[in-house]
């Protein structure tokens, strides 16, 4: 039984700016399994946010989904498959608007500014409920209170009428989660939901999210650059570098036997309490200018194991095991490709 | 909310008081006093010079020998309790009469211009921000800069010329001939509306251009805020989310402009009214200042400024109603 909720194939999102085209997402393949958590990790600017916004078609101007498929199975779990391609939808059209907030919802990095200070928390949650269900205002309000209670907000019946600027960051992020869950989505996208919070609150929110994921049986796409968070929450991990997924596997494989030099470098760069300071090893070099990407493998200028071919050949996906793939020439049999590409 | 309102009311009362002091100073500015002026007038009208003890008596009667603060107090309490603004030396009439004749017209004109400015600037500002760098945005920006750059008296003159040239009549005044001295009636009111739009546009032009820029800039700031993205991720239509979130946020600075638009409009009103010969307070105030008709000038200054302060107060209340952050502060 195929349990895929969303199958992203060769997704490309480009920004058409005055200075040139930024290829923010440049051929991404991802599979989101029902009821599982996939963590998307990578350095700042590698295209995580853009990629996940593309799943809802809310990429900002001047960004556009230029190629690829986002095959979404909206049929019930275990039932008849009903596959639609989100990549083909008009970002302003009714089709995708009916999916947003109902089947796929999202929470954002900045709890301080993601809710409008002009309306009460309740108003902003109820808005989502009324948009996608046939509930009356009173029913929607009751549901909002129930949801707020569920995400651990004390005195939810009072807080529902409170303005966001009177709440703490953690409370606001809880309200955002309540809002995102209000229509029982198939997929919840969380774009660095804990980055802006203090450590204790971070841990609480993470616990809450993994609890809710289980009780709602939803798929979670969790974006972060914090590998500690990944270890805690993820089933699968996809490592992103300059708009590409360079390595993808289950969380144990990624932490225990990373293959891509970038993943290895990422893991070495996280401070663990147990290890000594001198073992800490930041990744050398800078993330390249988005307008001047290196030819060949995008990581080669910073890669400790780069060799001559890395400068010219773009690595393709190599399947190491059924659930471990990597884009790196170290693991690719590229002799044939050199021959064919020289012929052309 | 109540604390906020109380504070604002306090500011308002204080500002009006300062204005009244300034108005009073205006009366005292010209050399000589009321009695000197009166005597000069009598002489120039062919009368004889008065004996100086009679002059002293007059001063006593008018209270001009009292200390300044007593004089101020008498002047302001007469205005507040009896609505007496003194006497116009130029028009030879009660100043209050002159003011009540003219001030409502000024108010109508300013308020009309204000509504015009908002009604035009709001949709164009929103359009220009949402369709940034589109052809429409450039066209409105261009027209807006012309509106800002051309002084409105020049617009009024050009308009006068065109109306002479093509309609064979000058579109001046606020009433048709048959209504000019008629008592107020429904047809007269309609006649007023028919004439009002011309000065309203001429006066409002510059303010509109300015406010379009304000609205455009405010909204551009708001359009990329995270809460807009949240709203979009809920599946709201673009128009609905635009109006409920970023426009609502951008409205704040827009509303506070009531305060500073009004004085500008009243300033423009003076000049345009003079050019178009409108029966508003502008020309009378201008004449009063030129001919040192100080009681009239002070009365107008006091009332116009007070109206402006009230406008600011209204905008403050509106802000509190619109923005919970201010209300709950
Ligand atoms: N509005 C835009 N205009 C032009 N380029 C953009 C725009 N938004 C994003 N990009 C480009 O897309 C790339 C990826 O951005 P994205 O926000 O997805 O990064 P990220 O991985 O989420 O980083 P972070 O961890 O900092 O959130 C960036 O390098 C940036 O140059
Ligand atoms: Mg991001």
Coordinates of C-alpha atoms in Angstrom, one line a residue, chain A residues 38-318:
Chain A
X38 CA 10.3 14.8 7.6
X39 CA 12.9 17.4 8.6
X40 CA 14.4 19.6 6.1
X41 CA 17.7 21.0 7.2
X42 CA 20.4 23.2 5.7
X43 CA 22.2 26.5 6.1
X44 CA 20.4 29.8 6.0
X45 CA 19.5 30.7 2.4
X46 CA 19.6 27.2 1.0
X47 CA 15.9 27.4 -0.1
X48 CA 14.1 25.6 2.7
X49 CA 11.4 28.2 3.2
X50 CA 10.9 28.7 -0.5
X51 CA 10.6 25.0 -1.1
X52 CA 7.9 24.5 1.6
X53 CA 6.0 27.6 0.5
X54 CA 5.9 26.2 -3.0
X55 CA 3.9 23.2 -1.5
X56 CA 1.1 25.7 -0.8
X57 CA 1.7 27.9 -3.8
X58 CA 2.5 30.9 -1.5
X59 CA 5.9 31.7 -2.9
X60 CA 6.4 35.5 -2.8
X61 CA 6.8 37.6 -5.9
X62 CA 8.9 37.6 -7.9
X63 CA 9.3 33.9 -7.2
X64 CA 7.6 31.3 -9.5
X65 CA 7.3 27.6 -9.6
X66 CA 8.9 27.1 -13.0
X67 CA 9.1 23.3 -13.2
X68 CA 8.4 20.0 -11.5
X69 CA 5.4 18.3 -10.0
X70 CA 3.9 18.4 -6.5
X71 CA 1.7 15.3 -6.6
X72 CA -0.7 15.5 -3.7
X73 CA -2.9 12.5 -2.8
X74 CA -5.9 14.1 -1.2
X75 CA -7.8 10.9 -0.9
X76 CA -8.5 9.5 2.5
X77 CA -5.8 7.3 4.0
X78 CA -6.1 3.7 2.8
X79 CA -8.9 4.8 0.4
X80 CA -9.1 5.6 -3.2
X81 CA -6.0 7.6 -4.4
X82 CA -7.0 11.1 -5.7
X83 CA -3.8 12.6 -7.0
X84 CA -3.6 16.3 -8.0
X85 CA -0.6 18.4 -9.0
X86 CA -0.3 21.5 -6.9
X87 CA 2.6 22.8 -9.0
X88 CA 0.1 23.3 -11.9
X89 CA -2.4 25.3 -9.8
X90 CA -2.9 29.1 -10.1
X91 CA -1.5 30.6 -6.8
X92 CA -4.6 32.8 -6.6
X93 CA -7.1 30.2 -7.8
X94 CA -9.9 28.6 -5.7
X95 CA -8.5 25.1 -6.0
X96 CA -5.4 25.9 -4.0
X97 CA -7.2 28.2 -1.7
X98 CA -9.5 25.4 -0.6
X99 CA -6.4 23.3 0.2
X100 CA -4.6 26.0 2.2
X101 CA -5.5 26.1 5.8
X102 CA -7.6 23.1 5.5
X103 CA -5.6 20.2 4.1
X104 CA -2.2 21.8 4.2
X105 CA -1.5 24.4 6.8
X106 CA 1.6 26.2 8.0
X107 CA 3.2 27.8 11.0
X108 CA 5.9 30.3 10.7
X109 CA 9.1 31.3 12.3
X110 CA 8.1 34.7 13.8
X111 CA 5.3 34.2 16.4
X112 CA 5.6 37.9 17.2
X113 CA 4.6 39.1 13.8
X114 CA 2.8 36.1 12.2
X115 CA -0.5 37.1 14.0
X116 CA -1.9 40.5 13.3
X117 CA -2.1 42.7 16.3
X118 CA -5.3 44.3 15.0
X119 CA -7.5 41.3 15.7
X120 CA -8.0 38.9 18.6
X121 CA -6.4 35.5 18.6
X122 CA -9.9 34.0 18.4
X123 CA -10.9 36.2 15.5
X124 CA -7.9 34.9 13.5
X125 CA -8.5 31.3 14.4
X126 CA -12.3 31.5 13.8
X127 CA -11.6 33.0 10.4
X128 CA -9.8 29.9 9.3
X129 CA -12.6 27.6 10.6
X130 CA -15.4 29.6 9.0
X131 CA -13.5 29.7 5.7
X132 CA -13.3 25.9 5.4
X133 CA -16.3 24.5 7.3
X134 CA -20.0 25.0 7.6
X135 CA -19.9 25.7 11.3
X136 CA -21.8 28.7 12.7
X137 CA -19.9 31.5 14.4
X138 CA -20.7 30.1 17.8
X139 CA -19.6 26.6 16.9
X140 CA -16.4 28.0 15.4
X141 CA -15.7 29.9 18.6
X142 CA -16.3 26.9 20.7
X143 CA -13.9 24.9 18.5
X144 CA -11.3 27.7 18.8
X145 CA -11.5 27.6 22.5
X146 CA -11.2 23.8 22.5
X147 CA -8.1 24.0 20.2
X148 CA -6.5 26.7 22.4
X149 CA -7.1 24.5 25.4
X150 CA -5.6 21.6 23.5
X151 CA -2.4 23.4 22.7
X152 CA -1.9 24.2 26.4
X153 CA -3.2 27.7 26.7
X154 CA -4.5 28.4 30.2
X155 CA -8.0 29.9 30.5
X156 CA -8.6 29.5 26.8
X157 CA -12.2 30.8 27.0
X158 CA -10.8 34.2 28.2
X159 CA -7.7 34.1 26.0
X160 CA -9.7 33.7 22.9
X161 CA -10.6 37.3 23.1
X162 CA -7.1 38.5 23.8
X163 CA -5.0 40.4 21.3
X164 CA -1.8 38.7 20.3
X165 CA 0.5 41.5 21.4
X166 CA -0.6 40.8 25.0
X167 CA 0.7 37.2 24.8
X168 CA 4.2 35.9 25.2
X169 CA 6.1 34.4 22.2
X170 CA 5.4 30.9 23.3
X171 CA 1.7 31.6 23.7
X172 CA 1.5 33.1 20.3
X173 CA 3.2 30.1 18.7
X174 CA 0.7 27.9 20.5
X175 CA -2.1 30.0 19.1
X176 CA -0.6 29.6 15.6
X177 CA -0.5 25.9 16.1
X178 CA -4.1 25.9 17.2
X179 CA -5.0 27.9 14.1
X180 CA -3.1 25.5 11.8
X181 CA -4.8 22.5 13.3
X182 CA -8.3 24.0 13.3
X183 CA -9.4 22.2 10.1
X184 CA -7.6 18.9 10.8
X185 CA -5.0 19.1 8.1
X186 CA -3.3 16.2 6.3
X187 CA 0.0 18.1 6.3
X188 CA 1.4 20.6 8.7
X189 CA 4.4 22.6 7.5
X190 CA 6.4 24.2 10.3
X191 CA 9.0 26.6 9.1
X192 CA 11.5 27.0 12.0
X193 CA 8.7 27.3 14.5
X194 CA 10.9 27.4 17.5
X195 CA 13.9 29.4 16.3
X196 CA 12.6 32.7 17.8
X197 CA 11.8 31.2 21.2
X198 CA 13.9 30.7 24.3
X199 CA 15.2 27.2 25.0
X200 CA 12.6 26.1 27.5
X201 CA 9.7 27.3 25.4
X202 CA 11.4 25.7 22.4
X203 CA 11.4 22.3 24.1
X204 CA 7.7 22.7 25.2
X205 CA 6.6 23.6 21.7
X206 CA 8.5 20.7 20.2
X207 CA 6.9 18.3 22.7
X208 CA 3.5 19.7 21.9
X209 CA 4.0 19.4 18.2
X210 CA 5.1 15.8 18.3
X211 CA 2.1 14.9 20.6
X212 CA -0.3 16.6 18.3
X213 CA 1.2 15.0 15.3
X214 CA 0.4 11.6 16.8
X215 CA -3.1 12.4 18.0
X216 CA -4.0 14.1 14.7
X217 CA -2.2 11.5 12.7
X218 CA -0.9 14.1 10.3
X219 CA 2.2 14.5 8.3
X220 CA 4.7 17.0 9.5
X221 CA 7.3 18.8 7.4
X222 CA 9.6 20.4 9.9
X223 CA 12.1 22.9 8.7
X224 CA 15.0 23.8 10.9
X225 CA 18.8 24.4 10.8
X226 CA 19.1 23.0 14.3
X227 CA 20.2 19.4 14.2
X228 CA 19.4 18.9 17.8
X229 CA 15.8 19.6 17.0
X230 CA 16.0 17.2 14.1
X231 CA 17.2 14.3 16.3
X232 CA 14.3 14.9 18.6
X233 CA 11.4 15.1 16.2
X234 CA 12.3 13.7 12.8
X235 CA 11.6 10.3 11.2
X236 CA 13.2 11.2 7.9
X237 CA 15.7 13.9 7.2
X238 CA 16.5 15.7 3.9
X239 CA 19.6 17.8 3.8
X240 CA 19.4 20.8 1.5
X241 CA 22.2 22.7 -0.1
X242 CA 21.8 25.6 -2.6
X243 CA 18.4 24.6 -3.8
X244 CA 19.1 20.8 -4.0
X245 CA 18.5 17.9 -1.7
X246 CA 22.0 16.5 -1.3
X247 CA 21.2 13.6 1.1
X248 CA 18.0 12.0 2.3
X249 CA 17.4 9.1 4.7
X250 CA 15.9 8.1 8.0
X251 CA 17.1 10.0 11.0
X252 CA 19.3 7.2 12.4
X253 CA 21.2 6.7 9.1
X254 CA 21.8 10.5 8.7
X255 CA 23.2 10.8 12.2
X256 CA 25.1 7.5 12.3
X257 CA 26.4 7.1 8.8
X258 CA 26.1 10.3 6.8
X259 CA 27.6 10.0 3.3
X260 CA 27.5 13.4 1.8
X261 CA 30.5 15.6 2.8
X262 CA 28.1 18.4 3.5
X263 CA 26.0 16.4 5.9
X264 CA 29.2 15.2 7.6
X265 CA 30.4 18.8 8.0
X266 CA 26.9 19.8 9.3
X267 CA 27.1 17.1 11.9
X268 CA 30.6 18.1 13.0
X269 CA 29.5 21.7 13.4
X270 CA 26.9 21.0 16.1
X271 CA 28.1 21.5 19.7
X272 CA 27.3 18.6 21.9
X273 CA 27.7 18.9 25.6
X274 CA 29.9 15.8 25.7
X275 CA 32.5 16.7 23.2
X276 CA 35.4 18.9 23.5
X277 CA 35.5 22.4 22.0
X278 CA 38.4 21.6 19.6
X279 CA 36.2 18.9 18.0
X280 CA 33.8 21.6 16.9
X281 CA 34.3 22.2 13.3
X282 CA 32.4 24.9 11.4
X283 CA 31.9 24.4 7.7
X284 CA 34.7 26.2 5.8
X285 CA 33.9 28.9 3.3
X286 CA 30.8 30.9 2.7
X287 CA 27.4 30.0 1.1
X288 CA 28.0 31.2 -2.5
X289 CA 26.3 34.3 -3.9
X290 CA 22.9 33.2 -5.2
X291 CA 23.6 34.8 -8.6
X292 CA 27.0 33.1 -9.1
X293 CA 26.6 29.5 -8.4
X294 CA 29.6 27.3 -8.8
X295 CA 29.5 25.0 -11.8
X296 CA 29.6 21.3 -11.3
X297 CA 28.7 20.2 -7.8
X298 CA 27.4 23.3 -5.9
X299 CA 29.3 22.2 -2.8
X300 CA 32.7 21.6 -4.4
X301 CA 34.4 25.0 -3.4
X302 CA 33.8 24.1 0.2
X303 CA 34.2 20.4 0.0
X304 CA 37.2 18.8 1.7
X305 CA 36.9 15.7 -0.5
X306 CA 36.4 17.5 -3.9
X307 CA 38.3 16.2 -6.9
X308 CA 38.7 17.3 -10.5
X309 CA 35.4 16.1 -11.9
X310 CA 33.4 17.9 -9.1
X311 CA 34.1 21.2 -10.9
X312 CA 32.4 20.2 -14.1
X313 CA 29.9 17.4 -13.4
X314 CA 26.6 18.1 -11.6
X315 CA 26.0 15.0 -9.4
X316 CA 22.8 13.1 -9.9
X317 CA 20.9 11.1 -7.3
X318 CA 22.6 7.9 -6.2

